[in-house]
Coordinates of C-alpha atoms and ligand atoms in Angstrom, one line a residue:
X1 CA 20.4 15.6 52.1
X2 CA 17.1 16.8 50.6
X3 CA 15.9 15.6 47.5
X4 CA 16.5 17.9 44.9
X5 CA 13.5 19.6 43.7
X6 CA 13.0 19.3 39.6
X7 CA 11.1 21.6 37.7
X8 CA 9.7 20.1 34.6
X9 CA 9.3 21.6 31.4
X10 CA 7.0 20.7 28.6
X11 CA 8.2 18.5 26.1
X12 CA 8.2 21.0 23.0
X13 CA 9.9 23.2 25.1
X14 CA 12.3 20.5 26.1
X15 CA 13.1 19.3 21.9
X16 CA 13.5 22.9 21.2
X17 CA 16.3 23.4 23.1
X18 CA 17.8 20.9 22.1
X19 CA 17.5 21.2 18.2
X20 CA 18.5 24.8 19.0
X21 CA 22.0 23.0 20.0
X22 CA 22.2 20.9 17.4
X23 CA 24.9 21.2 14.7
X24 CA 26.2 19.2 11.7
X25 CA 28.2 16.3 12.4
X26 CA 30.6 17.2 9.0
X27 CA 30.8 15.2 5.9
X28 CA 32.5 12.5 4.1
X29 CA 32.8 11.1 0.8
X30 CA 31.6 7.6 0.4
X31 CA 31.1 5.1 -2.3
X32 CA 27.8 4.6 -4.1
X33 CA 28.2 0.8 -3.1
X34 CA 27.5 2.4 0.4
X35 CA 25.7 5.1 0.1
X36 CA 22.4 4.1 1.1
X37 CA 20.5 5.0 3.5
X38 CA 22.8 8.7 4.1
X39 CA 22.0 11.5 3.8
X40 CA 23.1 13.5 0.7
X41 CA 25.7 16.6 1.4
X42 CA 25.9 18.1 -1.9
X43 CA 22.9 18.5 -4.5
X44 CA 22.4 15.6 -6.9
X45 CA 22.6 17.5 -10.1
X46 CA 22.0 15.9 -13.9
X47 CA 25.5 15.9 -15.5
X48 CA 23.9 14.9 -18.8
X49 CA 20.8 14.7 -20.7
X50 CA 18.6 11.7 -20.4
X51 CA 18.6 9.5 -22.4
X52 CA 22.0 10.9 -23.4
X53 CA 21.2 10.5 -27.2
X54 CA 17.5 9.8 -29.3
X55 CA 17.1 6.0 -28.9
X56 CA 14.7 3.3 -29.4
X57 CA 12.4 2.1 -27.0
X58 CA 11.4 -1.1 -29.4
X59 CA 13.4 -4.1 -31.5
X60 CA 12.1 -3.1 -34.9
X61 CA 13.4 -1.1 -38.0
X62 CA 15.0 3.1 -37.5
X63 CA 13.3 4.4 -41.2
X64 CA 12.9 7.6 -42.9
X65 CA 8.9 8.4 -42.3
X66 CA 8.4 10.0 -45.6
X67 CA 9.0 6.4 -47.3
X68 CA 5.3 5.6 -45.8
X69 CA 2.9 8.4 -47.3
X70 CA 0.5 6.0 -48.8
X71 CA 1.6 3.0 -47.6
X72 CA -1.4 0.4 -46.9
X73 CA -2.4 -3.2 -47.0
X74 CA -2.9 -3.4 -50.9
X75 CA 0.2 -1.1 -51.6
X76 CA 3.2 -2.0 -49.0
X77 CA 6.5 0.0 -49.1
X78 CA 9.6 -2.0 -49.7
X79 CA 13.1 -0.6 -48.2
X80 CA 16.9 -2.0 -48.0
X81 CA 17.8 -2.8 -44.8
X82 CA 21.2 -1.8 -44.2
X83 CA 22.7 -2.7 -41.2
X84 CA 22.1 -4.4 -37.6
X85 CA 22.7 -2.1 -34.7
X86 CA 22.3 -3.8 -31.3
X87 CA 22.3 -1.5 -27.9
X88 CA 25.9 -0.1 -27.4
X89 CA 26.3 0.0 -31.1
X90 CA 26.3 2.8 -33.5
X91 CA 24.9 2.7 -36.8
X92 CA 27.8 3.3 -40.0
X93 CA 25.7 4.1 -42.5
X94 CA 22.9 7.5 -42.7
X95 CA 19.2 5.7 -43.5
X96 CA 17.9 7.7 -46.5
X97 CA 14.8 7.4 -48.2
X98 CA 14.6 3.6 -49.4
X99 CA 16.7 2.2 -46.7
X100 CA 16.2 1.3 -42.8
X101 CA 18.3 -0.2 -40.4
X102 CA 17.6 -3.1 -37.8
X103 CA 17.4 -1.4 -34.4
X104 CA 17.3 -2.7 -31.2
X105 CA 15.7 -1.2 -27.8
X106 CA 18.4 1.0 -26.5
X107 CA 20.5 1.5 -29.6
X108 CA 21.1 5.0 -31.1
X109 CA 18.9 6.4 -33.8
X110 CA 20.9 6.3 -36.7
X111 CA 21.1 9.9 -38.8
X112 CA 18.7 10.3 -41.3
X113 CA 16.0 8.0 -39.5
X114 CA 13.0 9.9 -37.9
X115 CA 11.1 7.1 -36.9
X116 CA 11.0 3.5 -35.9
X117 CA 8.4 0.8 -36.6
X118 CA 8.1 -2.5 -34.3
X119 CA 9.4 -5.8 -35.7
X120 CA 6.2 -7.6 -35.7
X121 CA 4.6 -5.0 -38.2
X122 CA 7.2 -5.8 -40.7
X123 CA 7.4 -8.4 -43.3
X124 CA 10.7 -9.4 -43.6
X125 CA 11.9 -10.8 -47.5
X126 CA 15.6 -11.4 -49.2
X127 CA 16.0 -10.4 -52.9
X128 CA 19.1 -11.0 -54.7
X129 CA 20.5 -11.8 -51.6
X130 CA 19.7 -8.5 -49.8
X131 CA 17.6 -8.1 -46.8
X132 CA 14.5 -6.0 -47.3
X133 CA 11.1 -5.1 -45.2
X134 CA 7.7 -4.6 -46.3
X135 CA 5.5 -1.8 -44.6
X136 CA 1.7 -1.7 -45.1
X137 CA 1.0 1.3 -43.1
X138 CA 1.6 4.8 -42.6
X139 CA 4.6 5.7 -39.8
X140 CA 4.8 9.2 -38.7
X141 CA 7.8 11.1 -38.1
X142 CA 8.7 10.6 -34.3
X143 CA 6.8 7.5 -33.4
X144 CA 8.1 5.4 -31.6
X145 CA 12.0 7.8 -30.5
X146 CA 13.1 8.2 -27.3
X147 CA 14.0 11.4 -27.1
X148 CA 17.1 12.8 -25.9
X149 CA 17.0 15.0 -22.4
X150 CA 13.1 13.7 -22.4
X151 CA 13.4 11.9 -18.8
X152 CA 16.2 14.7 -17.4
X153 CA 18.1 17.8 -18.7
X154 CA 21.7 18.1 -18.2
X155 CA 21.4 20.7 -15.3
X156 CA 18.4 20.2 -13.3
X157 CA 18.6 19.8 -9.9
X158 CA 17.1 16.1 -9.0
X159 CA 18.1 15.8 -5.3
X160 CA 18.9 18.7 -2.7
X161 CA 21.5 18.7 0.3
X162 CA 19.6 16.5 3.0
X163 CA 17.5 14.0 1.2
X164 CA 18.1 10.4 2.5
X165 CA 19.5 8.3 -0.6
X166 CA 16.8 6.2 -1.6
X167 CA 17.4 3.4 -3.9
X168 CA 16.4 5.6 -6.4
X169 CA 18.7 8.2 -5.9
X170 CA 21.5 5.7 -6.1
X171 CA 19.8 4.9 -9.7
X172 CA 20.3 8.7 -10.5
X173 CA 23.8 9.0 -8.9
X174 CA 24.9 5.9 -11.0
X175 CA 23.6 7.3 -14.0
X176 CA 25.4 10.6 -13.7
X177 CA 28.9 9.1 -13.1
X178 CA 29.0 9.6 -8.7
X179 CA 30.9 7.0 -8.2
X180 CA 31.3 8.6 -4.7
X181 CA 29.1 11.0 -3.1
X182 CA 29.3 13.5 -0.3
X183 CA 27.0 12.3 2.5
X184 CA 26.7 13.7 6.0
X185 CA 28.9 11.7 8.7
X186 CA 27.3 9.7 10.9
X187 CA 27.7 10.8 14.9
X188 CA 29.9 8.1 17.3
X189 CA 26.7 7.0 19.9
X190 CA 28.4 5.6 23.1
X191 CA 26.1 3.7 25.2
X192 CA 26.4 2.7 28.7
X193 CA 23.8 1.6 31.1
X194 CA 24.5 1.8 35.1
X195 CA 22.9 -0.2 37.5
X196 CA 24.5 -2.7 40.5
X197 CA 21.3 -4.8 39.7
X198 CA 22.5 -5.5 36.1
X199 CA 23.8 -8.7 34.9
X200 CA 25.1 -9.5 31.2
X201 CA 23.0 -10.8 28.8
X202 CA 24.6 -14.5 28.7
X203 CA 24.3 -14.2 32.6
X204 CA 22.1 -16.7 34.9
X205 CA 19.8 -14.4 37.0
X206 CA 19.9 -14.0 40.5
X207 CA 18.2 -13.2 43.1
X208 CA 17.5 -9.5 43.2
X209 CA 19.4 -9.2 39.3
X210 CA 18.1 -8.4 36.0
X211 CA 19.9 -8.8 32.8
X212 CA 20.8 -5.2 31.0
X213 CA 18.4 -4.5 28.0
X214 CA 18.1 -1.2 28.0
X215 CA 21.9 -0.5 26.1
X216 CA 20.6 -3.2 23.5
X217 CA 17.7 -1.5 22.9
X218 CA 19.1 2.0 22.4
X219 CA 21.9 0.6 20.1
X220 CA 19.4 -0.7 18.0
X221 CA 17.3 2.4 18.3
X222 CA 20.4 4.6 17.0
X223 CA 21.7 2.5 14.7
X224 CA 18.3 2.5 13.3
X225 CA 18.8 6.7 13.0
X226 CA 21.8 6.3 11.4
X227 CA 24.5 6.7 13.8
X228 CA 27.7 4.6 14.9
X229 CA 27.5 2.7 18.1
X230 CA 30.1 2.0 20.9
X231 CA 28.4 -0.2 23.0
X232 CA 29.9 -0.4 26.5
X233 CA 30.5 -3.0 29.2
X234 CA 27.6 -1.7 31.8
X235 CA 28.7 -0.3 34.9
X236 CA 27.6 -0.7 38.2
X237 CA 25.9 2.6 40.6
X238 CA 29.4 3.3 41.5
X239 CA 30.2 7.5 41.6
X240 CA 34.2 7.2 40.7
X241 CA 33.8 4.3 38.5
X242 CA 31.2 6.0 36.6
X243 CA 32.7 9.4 36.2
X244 CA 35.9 7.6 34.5
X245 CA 33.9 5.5 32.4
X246 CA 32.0 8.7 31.5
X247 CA 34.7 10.8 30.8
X248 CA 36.6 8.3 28.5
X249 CA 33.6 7.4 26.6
X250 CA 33.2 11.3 26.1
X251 CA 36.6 11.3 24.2
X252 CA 35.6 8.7 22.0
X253 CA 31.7 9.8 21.3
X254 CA 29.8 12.6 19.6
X255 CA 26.8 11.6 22.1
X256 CA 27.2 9.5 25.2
X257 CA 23.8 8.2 26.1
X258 CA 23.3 6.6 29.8
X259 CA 20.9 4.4 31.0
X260 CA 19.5 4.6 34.7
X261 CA 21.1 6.3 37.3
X262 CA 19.2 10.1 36.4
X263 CA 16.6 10.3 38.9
X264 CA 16.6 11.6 42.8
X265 CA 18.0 7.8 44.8
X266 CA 20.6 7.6 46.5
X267 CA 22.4 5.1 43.8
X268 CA 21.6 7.6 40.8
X269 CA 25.0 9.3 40.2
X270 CA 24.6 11.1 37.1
X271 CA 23.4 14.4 38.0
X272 CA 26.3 14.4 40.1
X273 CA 28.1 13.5 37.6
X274 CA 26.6 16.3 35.3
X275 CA 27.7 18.3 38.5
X276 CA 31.5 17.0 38.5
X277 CA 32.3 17.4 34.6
X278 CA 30.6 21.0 34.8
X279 CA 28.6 19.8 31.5
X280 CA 25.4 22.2 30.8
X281 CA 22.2 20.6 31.6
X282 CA 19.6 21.8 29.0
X283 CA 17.2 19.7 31.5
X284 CA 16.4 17.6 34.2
X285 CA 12.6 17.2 34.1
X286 CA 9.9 17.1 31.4
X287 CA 6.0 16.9 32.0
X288 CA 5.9 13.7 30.0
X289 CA 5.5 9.9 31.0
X290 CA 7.7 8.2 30.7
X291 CA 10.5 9.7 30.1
X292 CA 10.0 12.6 33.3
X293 CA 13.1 11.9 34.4
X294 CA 15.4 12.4 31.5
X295 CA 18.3 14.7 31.9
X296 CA 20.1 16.3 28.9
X297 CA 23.4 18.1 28.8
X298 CA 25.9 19.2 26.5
X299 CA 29.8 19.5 27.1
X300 CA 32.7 20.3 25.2
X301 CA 30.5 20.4 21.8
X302 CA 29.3 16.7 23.1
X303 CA 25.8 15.5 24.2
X304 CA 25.0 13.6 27.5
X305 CA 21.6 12.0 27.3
X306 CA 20.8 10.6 30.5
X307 CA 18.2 8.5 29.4
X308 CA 15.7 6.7 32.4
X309 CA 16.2 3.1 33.7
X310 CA 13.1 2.5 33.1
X311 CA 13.1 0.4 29.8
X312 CA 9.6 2.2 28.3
X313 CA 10.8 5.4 29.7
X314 CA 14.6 4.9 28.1
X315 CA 13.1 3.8 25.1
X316 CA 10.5 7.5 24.8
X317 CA 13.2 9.6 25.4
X318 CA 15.3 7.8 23.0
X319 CA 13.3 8.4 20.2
X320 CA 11.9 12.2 21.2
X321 CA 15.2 13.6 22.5
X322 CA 18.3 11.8 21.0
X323 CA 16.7 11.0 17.1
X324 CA 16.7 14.8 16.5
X325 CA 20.5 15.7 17.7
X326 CA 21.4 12.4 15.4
X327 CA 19.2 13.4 12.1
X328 CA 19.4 17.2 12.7
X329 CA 23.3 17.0 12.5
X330 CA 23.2 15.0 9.5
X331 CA 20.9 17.8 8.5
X332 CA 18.0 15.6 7.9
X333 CA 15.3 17.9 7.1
X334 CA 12.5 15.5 9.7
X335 CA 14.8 14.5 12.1
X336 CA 11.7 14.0 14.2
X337 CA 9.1 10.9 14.5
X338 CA 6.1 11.1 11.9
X339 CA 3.6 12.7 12.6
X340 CA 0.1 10.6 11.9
X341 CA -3.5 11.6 12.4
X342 CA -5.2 8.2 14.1
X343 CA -8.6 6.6 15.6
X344 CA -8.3 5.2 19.1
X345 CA -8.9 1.9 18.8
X346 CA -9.9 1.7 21.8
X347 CA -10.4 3.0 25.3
X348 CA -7.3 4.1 27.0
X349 CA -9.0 5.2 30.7
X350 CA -5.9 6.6 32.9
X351 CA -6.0 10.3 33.3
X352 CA -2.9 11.9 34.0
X353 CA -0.9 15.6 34.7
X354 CA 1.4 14.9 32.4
X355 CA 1.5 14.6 28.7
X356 CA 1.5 11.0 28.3
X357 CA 3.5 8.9 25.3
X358 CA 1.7 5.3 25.1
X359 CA 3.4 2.7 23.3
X360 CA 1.2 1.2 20.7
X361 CA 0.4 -0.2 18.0
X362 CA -0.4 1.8 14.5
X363 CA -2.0 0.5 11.6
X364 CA -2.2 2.9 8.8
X365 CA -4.9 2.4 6.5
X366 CA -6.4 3.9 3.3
X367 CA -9.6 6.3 5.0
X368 CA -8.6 5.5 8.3
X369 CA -5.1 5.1 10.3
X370 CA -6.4 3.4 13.7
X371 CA -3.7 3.0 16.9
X372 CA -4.4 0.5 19.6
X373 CA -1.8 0.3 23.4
X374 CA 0.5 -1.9 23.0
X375 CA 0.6 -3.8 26.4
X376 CA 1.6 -3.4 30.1
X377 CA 1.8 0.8 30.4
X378 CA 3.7 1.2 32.9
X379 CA 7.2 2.9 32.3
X380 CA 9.1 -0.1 33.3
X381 CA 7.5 -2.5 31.4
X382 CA 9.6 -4.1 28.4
X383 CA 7.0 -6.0 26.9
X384 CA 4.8 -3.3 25.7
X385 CA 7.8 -2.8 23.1
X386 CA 7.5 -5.9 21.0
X387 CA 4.4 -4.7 19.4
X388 CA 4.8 -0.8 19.3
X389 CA 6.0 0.7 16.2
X390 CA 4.4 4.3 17.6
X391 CA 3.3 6.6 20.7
X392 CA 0.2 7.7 21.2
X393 CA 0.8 11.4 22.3
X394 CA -2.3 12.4 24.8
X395 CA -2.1 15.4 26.2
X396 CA -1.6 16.2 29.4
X397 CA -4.8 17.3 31.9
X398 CA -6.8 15.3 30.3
X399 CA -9.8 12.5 32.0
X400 CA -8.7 9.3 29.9
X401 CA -9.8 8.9 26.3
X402 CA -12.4 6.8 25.0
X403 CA -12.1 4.6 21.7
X404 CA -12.8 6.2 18.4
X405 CA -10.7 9.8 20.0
X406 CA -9.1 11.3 17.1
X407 CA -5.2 11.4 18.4
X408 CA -1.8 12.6 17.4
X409 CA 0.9 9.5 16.9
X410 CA 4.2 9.7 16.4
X411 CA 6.2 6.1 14.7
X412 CA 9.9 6.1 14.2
X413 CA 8.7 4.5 11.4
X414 CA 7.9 6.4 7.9
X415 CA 9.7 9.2 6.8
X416 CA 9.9 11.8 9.9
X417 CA 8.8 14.7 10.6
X418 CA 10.1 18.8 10.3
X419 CA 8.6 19.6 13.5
X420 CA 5.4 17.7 14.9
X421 CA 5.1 19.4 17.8
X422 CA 2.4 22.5 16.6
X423 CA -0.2 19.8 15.6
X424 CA -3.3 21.0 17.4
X425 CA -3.7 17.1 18.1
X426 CA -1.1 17.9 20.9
X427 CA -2.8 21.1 21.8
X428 CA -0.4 23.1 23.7
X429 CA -2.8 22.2 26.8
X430 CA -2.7 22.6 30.4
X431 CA 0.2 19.9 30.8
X432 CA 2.5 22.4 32.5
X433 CA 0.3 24.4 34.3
X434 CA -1.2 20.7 35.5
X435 CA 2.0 19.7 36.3
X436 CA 3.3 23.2 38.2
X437 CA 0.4 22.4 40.4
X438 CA 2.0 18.9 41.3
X439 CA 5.2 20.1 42.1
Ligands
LIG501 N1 11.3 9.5 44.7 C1 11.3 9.4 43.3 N2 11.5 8.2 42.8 C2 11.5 8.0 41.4 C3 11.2 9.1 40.6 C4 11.0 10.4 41.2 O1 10.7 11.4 40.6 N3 11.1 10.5 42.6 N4 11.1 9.0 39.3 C5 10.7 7.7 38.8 C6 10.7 7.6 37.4 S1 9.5 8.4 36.6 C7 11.7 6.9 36.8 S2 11.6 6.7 35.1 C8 12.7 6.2 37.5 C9 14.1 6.6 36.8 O2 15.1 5.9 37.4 P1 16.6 6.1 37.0 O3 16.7 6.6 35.7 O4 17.3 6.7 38.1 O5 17.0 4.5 36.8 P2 17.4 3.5 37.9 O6 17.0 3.9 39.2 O7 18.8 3.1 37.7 O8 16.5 2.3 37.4 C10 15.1 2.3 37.4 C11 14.6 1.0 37.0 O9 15.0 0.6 35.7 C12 15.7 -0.7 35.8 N5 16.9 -0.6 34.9 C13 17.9 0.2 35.0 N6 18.8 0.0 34.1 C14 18.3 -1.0 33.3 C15 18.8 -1.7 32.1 N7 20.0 -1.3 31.6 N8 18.1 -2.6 31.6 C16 16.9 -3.0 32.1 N9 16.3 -2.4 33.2 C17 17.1 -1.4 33.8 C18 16.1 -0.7 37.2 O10 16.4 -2.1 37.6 C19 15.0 -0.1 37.9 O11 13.9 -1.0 38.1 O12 12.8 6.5 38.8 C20 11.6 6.6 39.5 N10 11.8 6.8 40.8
MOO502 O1 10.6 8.8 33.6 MO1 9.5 7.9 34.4 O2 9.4 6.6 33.4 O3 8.5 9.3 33.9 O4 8.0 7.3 34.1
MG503 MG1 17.0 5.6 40.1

């Protein structure tokens, strides 16, 4: 048989159409205690004012302003203190002129009082048995009130539809009574890699074996984004085998992401596979490395991501293909990468055809965000992982770049991106055209 023949398409091209696909995953209720990290459905909306009544921000004394014109060191003010009201408590009794009550931080301002002055610029005294305080200064009306409605209005729209729930926003649902809120659902992810070479992790190798890190890695990857995992026992290059794993895992996932077995060899079943199920493939070749080789189709309303063997290469399309159908369908409003402006921190020499994603290493600073490789960069290296928390996007057509470059990086770190691919830092190149010449 020939080998097939791929044409590849450029990688914006390749995320558009799949965030064209992309739909919303539906939404749940869940319970503040787990709310976290989702992705709000409905708009977080101030059921009340805030602070829901005039309060005091000090411990001291609520008192009728007025009772201070002229009050000074020589000539102190005396007033009857009538009550204690701690936080939580409400004061019985109206403060008028003469009188103030003991107020702690929190507690209502009791009617009548217009003002509170700290405990440590009072003199406290007893006469007859009756508590009084002595003020030698003037207090003006409204020092020292919290206002009511002064941090939020009951109304005002604090959160909208698609903000991730930040420990802050739980702070603000808690304080407006959600004690469940509508988040979108999470998507099922089932993973399974392929490969006859593979062995378990708890496995001895053998000769010509490996042990399977690729489905680890992507589990972590898309639990990372948010989604469910089903991580499945791998399978070896095995057509029938793999089409019934496939098509069970279909009926119990939203997205079935593969590992290995997308490319042109004669043990790499799954554009067959793609062939078999009839499943739509949106493509099977993009001018990037690593990643060329992954293959993306949809079926039934599901997603097959045929993600490379290649760790590096699983890992790139991962994060560029599979974090946008997860995000967008929780309608995350940057369901990509983020987007950072960096300095080459050093020389990074191989020229390429195709637009190239280099694991590496960013540092983000305050005048200067500088982004260094990360290791071995080769698409089937693993170890150029453990320090990458970003690719280096270098577009394609170009001689190598030398340190100090200004470049385009994009971290799954941060807080995403609405659509990174315009930035003139990627310029829209000669990556295709480069790469039609290769084919
Ligand atoms: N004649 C051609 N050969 C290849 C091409 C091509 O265009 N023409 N593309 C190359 C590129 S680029 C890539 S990337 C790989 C993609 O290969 P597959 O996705 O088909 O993956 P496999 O063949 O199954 O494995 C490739 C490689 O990765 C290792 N591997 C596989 N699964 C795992 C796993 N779960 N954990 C760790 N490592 C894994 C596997 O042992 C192989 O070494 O194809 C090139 N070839
Ligand atoms: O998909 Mo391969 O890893 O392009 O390098
Ligand atoms: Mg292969």
């Amino acid at each position: 048989m020939p080998v097939e023949k791929r044409t590849p398409i450029p990688v914006e091209e390749a995320v558009k159409k799949i965030v064209q696909q992309t739909k919303t995953w539906g939404t749940e209720n869940v319970a503040i205690t787990d709310c976290d990290q989702r992705i709000l459905a409905e708009n977080l909306i101030a059921t009340n004012d805030v602070p829901p009544f005039n309060r005091s921000p000090y411990d001291g004394f609520a008192i009728f302003s007025d009772d201070t014109n002229g009050a000074s060191e020589n000539k102190p003010i005396k007033l009857l203190v009538l009550e204690t009201i701690g936080a939580g408590q409400v004061a019985q009794q109206k403060v008028k002129s003469g009188t103030a009550v003991r107020i702690m931080t929190g507690a209502q301002i009791p009617v009548g009082a217009d003002a509170v002055i700290m405990l440590e610029l009072v003199k406290e005294t007893t006469e007859n048995g009756q508590p009084y305080i002595e003020i030698k200064r003037k207090v003006k009306k409204n020092d020292n009130i919290s206002f009511q409605g002064e941090d939020t209005t009951e109304g005002e729209l604090l959160a909208e539809k698609g903000t991730v729930i930040s420990p802050g926003i739980v702070a603000l649902l808690a304080t407006f009574g959600y004690h469940s809120v509508s988040v979108f659902k999470k998507p099922v992810v089932g993973i399974l890699s392929t490969g006859t070479e593979l062995l378990d992790v708890h496995e001895e190798l053998v000769p010509g074996k490996i042990r399977n890190s690729n489905a680890y890695m992507a589990a972590a990857q898309v639990k990372a984004m948010g989604a469910k995992v089903k991580l499945y026992q791998h399978r070896e290059d095995d057509f029938e085998s793999l089409y019934e794993s496939i098509t069970a895992i279909l009926n119990e996932s939203d997205l079935v992401i593969t590992t290995g077995g997308v490319s042109v060899g004669d043990y790499d079943y799954l554009p067959a596979i793609y062939k078999k199920l009839g499943a739509a493939v949106l493509f099977n070749k993009i001018a990037m490395r690593p990643g060329s080789v992954t293959t993306v189709a949809s079926y039934k309303g599901k997603w097959l991501f045929g993600l490379s063997g290649n760790p590096s290469a699983c890992f790139v399309g991962c994060e560029l293909f599979v974090r946008p159908v997860i995000l967008g369908g929780m309608n995350d409003k940057k369901p990509h990468c983020t987007l950072y402006k960096a300095t080459l921190g050093a020389d990074f020499s191989k020229a390429n055809p195709f637009t190239r994603f280099v694991r590496a290493s960013l540092s983000i600073g305050l005048d200067e965000n500088v982004v260094i490789p990360a290791g071995l960069d080769k698409s089937s290296s693993v170890s150029s992982l453990l320090a990458a928390n970003a690719l280096i996007v270098l577009p394609g057509g170009t001689r190598g770049w030398e340190k100090g470059s200004q470049v385009g990086v994009l971290s799954w770190d941060g807080e995403g991106s609405e659509w990174p691919w315009d930035s003139p830092l990627f310029s829209k190149s000669s990556a295709i055209k480069t790469a039609e010449k290769l084919r």
